[in-house]
Amino acid sequence: MHKLIYILLLPLTAANHSRSTPSTTAASEVSLRPVKWTVVGGSAPRQIVSGRTVPLILQAEIAKGWHIYSLTQKPGGPIPLRIELAGAADVVVRGIIKAPQPERVFDKNFGMETELYSGSPRFTIPVGVPGRSLTGIRKFQVAARYQVCSETLCLPARTDKVEVSLRITGRT
């Protein structure tokens, strides 16, 4: 059912976009990408000692009127947030990702209680490397898979990736 809605809405959105005036074009583009992900602290490599863990903070900037669903959203409704690491075999999530307390709302569209975030939620990811890791720079990505909805529309699930690097030093 949801796929049918997406199939019907995308051509309509594209048609409206092509007829837009310059002042409404920017608003249309923003509404199709209402979430922006960043790593707090910028792009400089984080220092980590081989065998240790360092916290990495991922922040979502969610446009007004939109929301995403929590890491603990129950199955049978919207797609929950999933945060993973990709690109470096020896960089892993060690422990539980810390998330803010989600807002709980009964969503009549899904017919269930949903757990959601709006605004600028931050997620703390415990990132670690094994003690046998070689020193040097490791580049990898933090991938956030999520579904974003407003009160009247849900966009298809997507995965956004943010580039991150660690500078691994020897054991102390």
GROMACS .gro file of N, CA and C in nm:
model
  516
    1MET      N    1   0.083  -0.120   0.000
    1MET     CA    2   0.000   0.000   0.000
    1MET      C    3   0.087   0.126   0.000
    2HIS      N    4   0.190   0.129   0.089
    2HIS     CA    5   0.276   0.247   0.098
    2HIS      C    6   0.354   0.267  -0.031
    3LYS      N    7   0.400   0.158  -0.096
    3LYS     CA    8   0.474   0.171  -0.221
    3LYS      C    9   0.388   0.232  -0.329
    4LEU      N   10   0.260   0.196  -0.332
    4LEU     CA   11   0.168   0.252  -0.428
    4LEU      C   12   0.155   0.403  -0.408
    5ILE      N   13   0.149   0.447  -0.285
    5ILE     CA   14   0.140   0.590  -0.256
    5ILE      C   15   0.265   0.661  -0.306
    6TYR      N   16   0.383   0.603  -0.283
    6TYR     CA   17   0.507   0.664  -0.329
    6TYR      C   18   0.509   0.673  -0.481
    7ILE      N   19   0.465   0.567  -0.548
    7ILE     CA   20   0.464   0.565  -0.694
    7ILE      C   21   0.372   0.674  -0.747
    8LEU      N   22   0.259   0.694  -0.681
    8LEU     CA   23   0.165   0.797  -0.724
    8LEU      C   24   0.212   0.937  -0.691
    9LEU      N   25   0.281   0.955  -0.578
    9LEU     CA   26   0.324   1.088  -0.536
    9LEU      C   27   0.447   1.139  -0.609
   10LEU      N   28   0.540   1.052  -0.645
   10LEU     CA   29   0.664   1.098  -0.707
   10LEU      C   30   0.641   1.169  -0.840
   11PRO      N   31   0.561   1.114  -0.935
   11PRO     CA   32   0.536   1.190  -1.057
   11PRO      C   33   0.465   1.322  -1.031
   12LEU      N   34   0.373   1.324  -0.935
   12LEU     CA   35   0.303   1.446  -0.901
   12LEU      C   36   0.399   1.549  -0.845
   13THR      N   37   0.491   1.506  -0.758
   13THR     CA   38   0.592   1.596  -0.702
   13THR      C   39   0.683   1.649  -0.812
   14ALA      N   40   0.725   1.561  -0.903
   14ALA     CA   41   0.813   1.603  -1.013
   14ALA      C   42   0.741   1.702  -1.103
   15ALA      N   43   0.614   1.680  -1.133
   15ALA     CA   44   0.537   1.772  -1.218
   15ALA      C   45   0.524   1.908  -1.151
   16ASN      N   46   0.493   1.911  -1.025
   16ASN     CA   47   0.483   2.037  -0.952
   16ASN      C   48   0.617   2.108  -0.946
   17HIS      N   49   0.724   2.032  -0.932
   17HIS     CA   50   0.858   2.089  -0.924
   17HIS      C   51   0.895   2.158  -1.055
   18SER      N   52   0.859   2.098  -1.170
   18SER     CA   53   0.897   2.155  -1.298
   18SER      C   54   0.818   2.283  -1.327
   19ARG      N   55   0.700   2.301  -1.267
   19ARG     CA   56   0.620   2.422  -1.288
   19ARG      C   57   0.648   2.528  -1.182
   20SER      N   58   0.737   2.500  -1.089
   20SER     CA   59   0.761   2.591  -0.977
   20SER      C   60   0.829   2.718  -1.022
   21THR      N   61   0.799   2.824  -0.950
   21THR     CA   62   0.872   2.948  -0.970
   21THR      C   63   1.001   2.937  -0.889
   22PRO      N   64   1.101   3.024  -0.914
   22PRO     CA   65   1.226   3.014  -0.839
   22PRO      C   66   1.207   3.021  -0.688
   23SER      N   67   1.111   3.099  -0.639
   23SER     CA   68   1.094   3.111  -0.494
   23SER      C   69   1.036   2.984  -0.433
   24THR      N   70   0.957   2.905  -0.508
   24THR     CA   71   0.903   2.782  -0.453
   24THR      C   72   0.991   2.662  -0.482
   25THR      N   73   1.084   2.673  -0.575
   25THR     CA   74   1.172   2.561  -0.607
   25THR      C   75   1.255   2.521  -0.486
   26ALA      N   76   1.312   2.617  -0.415
   26ALA     CA   77   1.394   2.585  -0.298
   26ALA      C   78   1.311   2.514  -0.191
   27ALA      N   79   1.188   2.559  -0.171
   27ALA     CA   80   1.102   2.496  -0.071
   27ALA      C   81   1.071   2.352  -0.110
   28SER      N   82   1.050   2.324  -0.239
   28SER     CA   83   1.022   2.188  -0.286
   28SER      C   84   1.142   2.098  -0.261
   29GLU      N   85   1.263   2.147  -0.290
   29GLU     CA   86   1.383   2.067  -0.271
   29GLU      C   87   1.405   2.036  -0.123
   30VAL      N   88   1.382   2.132  -0.036
   30VAL     CA   89   1.400   2.111   0.107
   30VAL      C   90   1.301   2.005   0.156
   31SER      N   91   1.178   2.009   0.108
   31SER     CA   92   1.077   1.916   0.157
   31SER      C   93   1.108   1.771   0.119
   32LEU      N   94   1.187   1.748   0.013
   32LEU     CA   95   1.221   1.612  -0.026
   32LEU      C   96   1.344   1.561   0.049
   33ARG      N   97   1.420   1.647   0.114
   33ARG     CA   98   1.536   1.608   0.195
   33ARG      C   99   1.530   1.682   0.329
   34PRO      N  100   1.431   1.649   0.413
   34PRO     CA  101   1.413   1.725   0.537
   34PRO      C  102   1.507   1.688   0.651
   35VAL      N  103   1.600   1.596   0.631
   35VAL     CA  104   1.693   1.557   0.737
   35VAL      C  105   1.836   1.571   0.687
   36LYS      N  106   1.920   1.635   0.768
   36LYS     CA  107   2.063   1.646   0.738
   36LYS      C  108   2.141   1.591   0.856
   37TRP      N  109   2.238   1.504   0.829
   37TRP     CA  110   2.318   1.439   0.933
   37TRP      C  111   2.459   1.498   0.937
   38THR      N  112   2.511   1.520   1.058
   38THR     CA  113   2.648   1.567   1.076
   38THR      C  114   2.711   1.497   1.196
   39VAL      N  115   2.843   1.496   1.197
   39VAL     CA  116   2.916   1.446   1.313
   39VAL      C  117   2.960   1.568   1.392
   40VAL      N  118   2.922   1.574   1.519
   40VAL     CA  119   2.955   1.686   1.605
   40VAL      C  120   3.107   1.688   1.625
   41GLY      N  121   3.166   1.805   1.610
   41GLY     CA  122   3.310   1.818   1.627
   41GLY      C  123   3.385   1.833   1.496
   42GLY      N  124   3.315   1.833   1.384
   42GLY     CA  125   3.379   1.855   1.255
   42GLY      C  126   3.441   1.731   1.194
   43SER      N  127   3.522   1.755   1.091
   43SER     CA  128   3.577   1.645   1.012
   43SER      C  129   3.720   1.604   1.051
   44ALA      N  130   3.780   1.671   1.149
   44ALA     CA  131   3.915   1.634   1.190
   44ALA      C  132   3.914   1.493   1.249
   45PRO      N  133   4.022   1.415   1.224
   45PRO     CA  134   4.027   1.278   1.278
   45PRO      C  135   4.020   1.277   1.432
   46ARG      N  136   3.943   1.185   1.486
   46ARG     CA  137   3.938   1.167   1.631
   46ARG      C  138   4.053   1.077   1.673
   47GLN      N  139   4.116   1.108   1.784
   47GLN     CA  140   4.226   1.028   1.836
   47GLN      C  141   4.170   0.909   1.912
   48ILE      N  142   4.227   0.792   1.889
   48ILE     CA  143   4.187   0.673   1.963
   48ILE      C  144   4.309   0.585   1.985
   49VAL      N  145   4.321   0.531   2.103
   49VAL     CA  146   4.429   0.439   2.136
   49VAL      C  147   4.386   0.299   2.092
   50SER      N  148   4.477   0.227   2.030
   50SER     CA  149   4.448   0.090   1.986
   50SER      C  150   4.393   0.009   2.103
   51GLY      N  151   4.280  -0.058   2.082
   51GLY     CA  152   4.217  -0.137   2.186
   51GLY      C  153   4.114  -0.062   2.269
   52ARG      N  154   4.094   0.065   2.241
   52ARG     CA  155   4.002   0.148   2.321
   52ARG      C  156   3.877   0.186   2.242
   53THR      N  157   3.793   0.264   2.311
   53THR     CA  158   3.667   0.312   2.252
   53THR      C  159   3.662   0.464   2.267
   54VAL      N  160   3.603   0.530   2.167
   54VAL     CA  161   3.585   0.674   2.171
   54VAL      C  162   3.439   0.705   2.133
   55PRO      N  163   3.375   0.802   2.201
   55PRO     CA  164   3.238   0.836   2.163
   55PRO      C  165   3.235   0.924   2.038
   56LEU      N  166   3.145   0.893   1.948
   56LEU     CA  167   3.125   0.970   1.827
   56LEU      C  168   2.980   1.018   1.831
   57ILE      N  169   2.957   1.148   1.814
   57ILE     CA  170   2.822   1.202   1.826
   57ILE      C  171   2.768   1.238   1.687
   58LEU      N  172   2.660   1.172   1.650
   58LEU     CA  173   2.590   1.195   1.524
   58LEU      C  174   2.467   1.278   1.554
   59GLN      N  175   2.448   1.387   1.478
   59GLN     CA  176   2.333   1.473   1.501
   59GLN      C  177   2.248   1.483   1.375
   60ALA      N  178   2.118   1.476   1.393
   60ALA     CA  179   2.022   1.495   1.285
   60ALA      C  180   1.964   1.635   1.296
   61GLU      N  181   1.956   1.706   1.185
   61GLU     CA  182   1.884   1.834   1.179
   61GLU      C  183   1.758   1.806   1.099
   62ILE      N  184   1.645   1.800   1.168
   62ILE     CA  185   1.518   1.762   1.107
   62ILE      C  186   1.435   1.889   1.086
   63ALA      N  187   1.396   1.912   0.962
   63ALA     CA  188   1.319   2.032   0.927
   63ALA      C  189   1.188   2.038   1.006
   64LYS      N  190   1.145   2.159   1.034
   64LYS     CA  191   1.022   2.180   1.109
   64LYS      C  192   0.905   2.111   1.039
   65GLY      N  193   0.822   2.042   1.118
   65GLY     CA  194   0.706   1.973   1.064
   65GLY      C  195   0.733   1.829   1.023
   66TRP      N  196   0.858   1.784   1.037
   66TRP     CA  197   0.897   1.648   1.000
   66TRP      C  198   0.949   1.576   1.123
   67HIS      N  199   0.956   1.442   1.118
   67HIS     CA  200   1.013   1.362   1.227
   67HIS      C  201   1.066   1.231   1.171
   68ILE      N  202   1.157   1.170   1.247
   68ILE     CA  203   1.208   1.036   1.216
   68ILE      C  204   1.170   0.946   1.333
   69TYR      N  205   1.185   0.816   1.315
   69TYR     CA  206   1.144   0.720   1.417
   69TYR      C  207   1.266   0.669   1.494
   70SER      N  208   1.244   0.626   1.617
   70SER     CA  209   1.352   0.591   1.709
   70SER      C  210   1.422   0.460   1.671
   71LEU      N  211   1.535   0.439   1.735
   71LEU     CA  212   1.611   0.314   1.722
   71LEU      C  213   1.530   0.196   1.777
   72THR      N  214   1.437   0.223   1.868
   72THR     CA  215   1.360   0.118   1.935
   72THR      C  216   1.215   0.112   1.888
   73GLN      N  217   1.183   0.174   1.773
   73GLN     CA  218   1.047   0.170   1.720
   73GLN      C  219   1.004   0.026   1.699
   74LYS      N  220   0.885  -0.008   1.748
   74LYS     CA  221   0.832  -0.144   1.736
   74LYS      C  222   0.803  -0.179   1.590
   75PRO      N  223   0.816  -0.307   1.553
   75PRO     CA  224   0.787  -0.349   1.415
   75PRO      C  225   0.638  -0.337   1.383
   76GLY      N  226   0.608  -0.338   1.254
   76GLY     CA  227   0.470  -0.334   1.210
   76GLY      C  228   0.421  -0.194   1.175
   77GLY      N  229   0.509  -0.097   1.178
   77GLY     CA  230   0.472   0.041   1.147
   77GLY      C  231   0.580   0.107   1.065
   78PRO      N  232   0.619   0.228   1.104
   78PRO     CA  233   0.722   0.300   1.029
   78PRO      C  234   0.858   0.232   1.044
   79ILE      N  235   0.948   0.266   0.956
   79ILE     CA  236   1.083   0.209   0.957
   79ILE      C  237   1.165   0.279   1.066
   80PRO      N  238   1.220   0.203   1.160
   80PRO     CA  239   1.297   0.265   1.268
   80PRO      C  240   1.435   0.311   1.219
   81LEU      N  241   1.494   0.402   1.293
   81LEU     CA  242   1.629   0.447   1.267
   81LEU      C  243   1.726   0.332   1.289
   82ARG      N  244   1.826   0.320   1.202
   82ARG     CA  245   1.933   0.222   1.219
   82ARG      C  246   2.064   0.295   1.189
   83ILE      N  247   2.159   0.286   1.281
   83ILE     CA  248   2.289   0.351   1.265
   83ILE      C  249   2.395   0.242   1.261
   84GLU      N  250   2.479   0.245   1.155
   84GLU     CA  251   2.584   0.144   1.136
   84GLU      C  252   2.711   0.212   1.089
   85LEU      N  253   2.821   0.140   1.102
   85LEU     CA  254   2.950   0.187   1.051
   85LEU      C  255   2.985   0.106   0.927
   86ALA      N  256   3.046   0.172   0.828
   86ALA     CA  257   3.083   0.103   0.705
   86ALA      C  258   3.218   0.156   0.655
   87GLY      N  259   3.297   0.066   0.599
   87GLY     CA  260   3.417   0.111   0.530
   87GLY      C  261   3.550   0.077   0.594
   88ALA      N  262   3.557   0.044   0.719
   88ALA     CA  263   3.683   0.006   0.784
   88ALA      C  264   3.656  -0.118   0.869
   89ALA      N  265   3.720  -0.228   0.833
   89ALA     CA  266   3.693  -0.356   0.898
   89ALA      C  267   3.726  -0.356   1.047
   90ASP      N  268   3.825  -0.277   1.088
   90ASP     CA  269   3.864  -0.282   1.230
   90ASP      C  270   3.802  -0.171   1.314
   91VAL      N  271   3.707  -0.096   1.258
   91VAL     CA  272   3.634   0.006   1.335
   91VAL      C  273   3.493  -0.048   1.355
   92VAL      N  274   3.453  -0.063   1.482
   92VAL     CA  275   3.324  -0.125   1.513
   92VAL      C  276   3.249  -0.047   1.621
   93VAL      N  277   3.118  -0.071   1.627
   93VAL     CA  278   3.038  -0.017   1.737
   93VAL      C  279   3.059  -0.111   1.856
   94ARG      N  280   3.103  -0.053   1.969
   94ARG     CA  281   3.126  -0.131   2.091
   94ARG      C  282   3.028  -0.085   2.197
   95GLY      N  283   2.921  -0.158   2.212
   95GLY     CA  284   2.822  -0.122   2.313
   95GLY      C  285   2.694  -0.073   2.249
   96ILE      N  286   2.617  -0.002   2.327
   96ILE     CA  287   2.484   0.044   2.287
   96ILE      C  288   2.491   0.190   2.246
   97ILE      N  289   2.426   0.222   2.135
   97ILE     CA  290   2.417   0.360   2.090
   97ILE      C  291   2.322   0.433   2.184
   98LYS      N  292   2.368   0.546   2.239
   98LYS     CA  293   2.284   0.625   2.330
   98LYS      C  294   2.203   0.724   2.249
   99ALA      N  295   2.074   0.729   2.280
   99ALA     CA  296   1.982   0.815   2.207
   99ALA      C  297   1.898   0.893   2.306
  100PRO      N  298   1.848   1.011   2.265
  100PRO     CA  299   1.758   1.084   2.355
  100PRO      C  300   1.626   1.008   2.371
  101GLN      N  301   1.553   1.041   2.474
  101GLN     CA  302   1.422   0.980   2.497
  101GLN      C  303   1.330   1.021   2.382
  102PRO      N  304   1.271   0.926   2.309
  102PRO     CA  305   1.182   0.964   2.198
  102PRO      C  306   1.046   1.013   2.249
  103GLU      N  307   0.980   1.091   2.167
  103GLU     CA  308   0.843   1.132   2.195
  103GLU      C  309   0.752   1.017   2.152
  104ARG      N  310   0.658   0.980   2.236
  104ARG     CA  311   0.566   0.871   2.204
  104ARG      C  312   0.431   0.931   2.163
  105VAL      N  313   0.386   0.893   2.042
  105VAL     CA  314   0.264   0.949   1.986
  105VAL      C  315   0.186   0.838   1.916
  106PHE      N  316   0.054   0.835   1.938
  106PHE     CA  317  -0.027   0.742   1.862
  106PHE      C  318  -0.043   0.799   1.722
  107ASP      N  319  -0.005   0.720   1.622
  107ASP     CA  320  -0.013   0.763   1.483
  107ASP      C  321  -0.128   0.690   1.415
  108LYS      N  322  -0.232   0.765   1.379
  108LYS     CA  323  -0.350   0.703   1.318
  108LYS      C  324  -0.320   0.646   1.180
  109ASN      N  325  -0.218   0.698   1.112
  109ASN     CA  326  -0.182   0.644   0.980
  109ASN      C  327  -0.128   0.502   0.991
  110PHE      N  328  -0.052   0.474   1.097
  110PHE     CA  329   0.003   0.340   1.118
  110PHE      C  330  -0.085   0.258   1.213
  111GLY      N  331  -0.176   0.323   1.284
  111GLY     CA  332  -0.264   0.255   1.378
  111GLY      C  333  -0.190   0.200   1.498
  112MET      N  334  -0.087   0.272   1.544
  112MET     CA  335  -0.007   0.225   1.657
  112MET      C  336   0.066   0.342   1.722
  113GLU      N  337   0.118   0.315   1.843
  113GLU     CA  338   0.202   0.414   1.909
  113GLU      C  339   0.338   0.415   1.841
  114THR      N  340   0.386   0.534   1.808
  114THR     CA  341   0.518   0.547   1.745
  114THR      C  342   0.611   0.624   1.838
  115GLU      N  343   0.740   0.601   1.820
  115GLU     CA  344   0.845   0.672   1.895
  115GLU      C  345   0.919   0.757   1.794
  116LEU      N  346   0.920   0.888   1.816
  116LEU     CA  347   0.978   0.975   1.714
  116LEU      C  348   1.068   1.083   1.771
  117TYR      N  349   1.151   1.136   1.679
  117TYR     CA  350   1.240   1.249   1.709
  117TYR      C  351   1.211   1.360   1.610
  118SER      N  352   1.218   1.482   1.659
  118SER     CA  353   1.211   1.599   1.573
  118SER      C  354   1.318   1.696   1.623
  119GLY      N  355   1.340   1.803   1.549
  119GLY     CA  356   1.441   1.900   1.592
  119GLY      C  357   1.582   1.855   1.561
  120SER      N  358   1.667   1.850   1.665
  120SER     CA  359   1.810   1.819   1.648
  120SER      C  360   1.857   1.710   1.745
  121PRO      N  361   1.806   1.588   1.732
  121PRO     CA  362   1.849   1.483   1.824
  121PRO      C  363   1.995   1.442   1.800
  122ARG      N  364   2.063   1.404   1.909
  122ARG     CA  365   2.202   1.357   1.902
  122ARG      C  366   2.210   1.213   1.948
  123PHE      N  367   2.292   1.135   1.879
  123PHE     CA  368   2.311   0.994   1.909
  123PHE      C  369   2.460   0.971   1.934
  124THR      N  370   2.494   0.911   2.049
  124THR     CA  371   2.633   0.886   2.085
  124THR      C  372   2.666   0.741   2.052
  125ILE      N  373   2.763   0.724   1.962
  125ILE     CA  374   2.803   0.592   1.914
  125ILE      C  375   2.938   0.556   1.976
  126PRO      N  376   2.945   0.448   2.053
  126PRO     CA  377   3.075   0.405   2.108
  126PRO      C  378   3.155   0.332   1.999
  127VAL      N  379   3.254   0.400   1.944
  127VAL     CA  380   3.333   0.346   1.834
  127VAL      C  381   3.465   0.294   1.889
  128GLY      N  382   3.500   0.172   1.853
  128GLY     CA  383   3.623   0.113   1.904
  128GLY      C  384   3.705   0.044   1.796
  129VAL      N  385   3.831   0.019   1.830
  129VAL     CA  386   3.922  -0.056   1.744
  129VAL      C  387   3.991  -0.163   1.828
  130PRO      N  388   4.019  -0.280   1.770
  130PRO     CA  389   4.086  -0.386   1.845
  130PRO      C  390   4.229  -0.347   1.884
  131GLY      N  391   4.282  -0.413   1.987
  131GLY     CA  392   4.417  -0.388   2.034
  131GLY      C  393   4.524  -0.420   1.929
  132ARG      N  394   4.492  -0.507   1.835
  132ARG     CA  395   4.587  -0.545   1.731
  132ARG      C  396   4.586  -0.451   1.610
  133SER      N  397   4.498  -0.347   1.612
  133SER     CA  398   4.489  -0.254   1.499
  133SER      C  399   4.620  -0.180   1.480
  134LEU      N  400   4.658  -0.164   1.355
  134LEU     CA  401   4.779  -0.089   1.322
  134LEU      C  402   4.753   0.060   1.341
  135THR      N  403   4.858   0.134   1.375
  135THR     CA  404   4.843   0.279   1.393
  135THR      C  405   4.819   0.344   1.258
  136GLY      N  406   4.763   0.464   1.261
  136GLY     CA  407   4.737   0.539   1.138
  136GLY      C  408   4.593   0.588   1.130
  137ILE      N  409   4.560   0.641   1.014
  137ILE     CA  410   4.427   0.697   0.990
  137ILE      C  411   4.334   0.590   0.934
  138ARG      N  412   4.212   0.583   0.986
  138ARG     CA  413   4.107   0.496   0.933
  138ARG      C  414   3.993   0.585   0.890
  139LYS      N  415   3.957   0.575   0.763
  139LYS     CA  416   3.841   0.648   0.712
  139LYS      C  417   3.726   0.551   0.699
  140PHE      N  418   3.609   0.595   0.744
  140PHE     CA  419   3.490   0.512   0.736
  140PHE      C  420   3.368   0.602   0.730
  141GLN      N  421   3.251   0.543   0.724
  141GLN     CA  422   3.127   0.618   0.718
  141GLN      C  423   3.033   0.574   0.829
  142VAL      N  424   2.958   0.671   0.880
  142VAL     CA  425   2.846   0.641   0.968
  142VAL      C  426   2.723   0.646   0.878
  143ALA      N  427   2.650   0.536   0.871
  143ALA     CA  428   2.532   0.527   0.785
  143ALA      C  429   2.407   0.530   0.872
  144ALA      N  430   2.317   0.623   0.841
  144ALA     CA  431   2.190   0.634   0.912
  144ALA      C  432   2.078   0.598   0.815
  145ARG      N  433   2.007   0.490   0.843
  145ARG     CA  434   1.891   0.450   0.763
  145ARG      C  435   1.768   0.489   0.843
  146TYR      N  436   1.675   0.560   0.779
  146TYR     CA  437   1.561   0.614   0.850
  146TYR      C  438   1.444   0.641   0.755
  147GLN      N  439   1.329   0.662   0.814
  147GLN     CA  440   1.211   0.708   0.740
  147GLN      C  441   1.170   0.840   0.802
  148VAL      N  442   1.139   0.936   0.718
  148VAL     CA  443   1.099   1.068   0.765
  148VAL      C  444   0.954   1.093   0.722
  149CYS      N  445   0.876   1.145   0.816
  149CYS     CA  446   0.734   1.170   0.789
  149CYS      C  447   0.693   1.306   0.843
  150SER      N  448   0.587   1.360   0.783
  150SER     CA  449   0.518   1.475   0.840
  150SER      C  450   0.383   1.422   0.888
  151GLU      N  451   0.293   1.509   0.923
  151GLU     CA  452   0.161   1.462   0.968
  151GLU      C  453   0.081   1.399   0.854
  152THR      N  454   0.114   1.435   0.730
  152THR     CA  455   0.033   1.389   0.617
  152THR      C  456   0.110   1.306   0.514
  153LEU      N  457   0.243   1.299   0.525
  153LEU     CA  458   0.321   1.234   0.421
  153LEU      C  459   0.444   1.165   0.479
  154CYS      N  460   0.472   1.044   0.432
  154CYS     CA  461   0.595   0.974   0.466
  154CYS      C  462   0.677   0.956   0.339
  155LEU      N  463   0.803   0.990   0.345
  155LEU     CA  464   0.892   0.969   0.232
  155LEU      C  465   0.949   0.827   0.240
  156PRO      N  466   0.993   0.771   0.128
  156PRO     CA  467   1.053   0.637   0.133
  156PRO      C  468   1.177   0.636   0.223
  157ALA      N  469   1.204   0.523   0.283
  157ALA     CA  470   1.323   0.510   0.368
  157ALA      C  471   1.447   0.538   0.284
  158ARG      N  472   1.548   0.595   0.349
  158ARG     CA  473   1.674   0.625   0.280
  158ARG      C  474   1.790   0.605   0.376
  159THR      N  475   1.908   0.594   0.320
  159THR     CA  476   2.030   0.583   0.399
  159THR      C  477   2.120   0.700   0.363
  160ASP      N  478   2.156   0.780   0.462
  160ASP     CA  479   2.252   0.889   0.443
  160ASP      C  480   2.381   0.849   0.512
  161LYS      N  481   2.494   0.888   0.451
  161LYS     CA  482   2.625   0.853   0.507
  161LYS      C  483   2.706   0.978   0.534
  162VAL      N  484   2.778   0.975   0.646
  162VAL     CA  485   2.865   1.085   0.686
  162VAL      C  486   3.007   1.029   0.697
  163GLU      N  487   3.102   1.098   0.636
  163GLU     CA  488   3.243   1.056   0.640
  163GLU      C  489   3.305   1.089   0.775
  164VAL      N  490   3.383   0.995   0.828
  164VAL     CA  491   3.451   1.012   0.957
  164VAL      C  492   3.590   0.951   0.945
  165SER      N  493   3.683   1.000   1.026
  165SER     CA  494   3.815   0.936   1.032
  165SER      C  495   3.866   0.931   1.176
  166LEU      N  496   3.941   0.828   1.204
  166LEU     CA  497   4.006   0.809   1.333
  166LEU      C  498   4.156   0.805   1.313
  167ARG      N  499   4.230   0.859   1.408
  167ARG     CA  500   4.376   0.846   1.410
  167ARG      C  501   4.407   0.747   1.522
  168ILE      N  502   4.449   0.627   1.484
  168ILE     CA  503   4.478   0.522   1.581
  168ILE      C  504   4.623   0.534   1.624
  169THR      N  505   4.644   0.540   1.757
  169THR     CA  506   4.778   0.543   1.812
  169THR      C  507   4.805   0.412   1.883
  170GLY      N  508   4.932   0.383   1.910
  170GLY     CA  509   4.969   0.259   1.978
  170GLY      C  510   4.915   0.253   2.119
  171ARG      N  511   4.920   0.136   2.176
  171ARG     CA  512   4.875   0.117   2.315
  171ARG      C  513   4.955   0.202   2.411
  172THR      N  514   4.889   0.247   2.517
  172THR     CA  515   4.961   0.324   2.620
  172THR      C  516   4.995   0.237   2.738
   0.00000   0.00000   0.00000
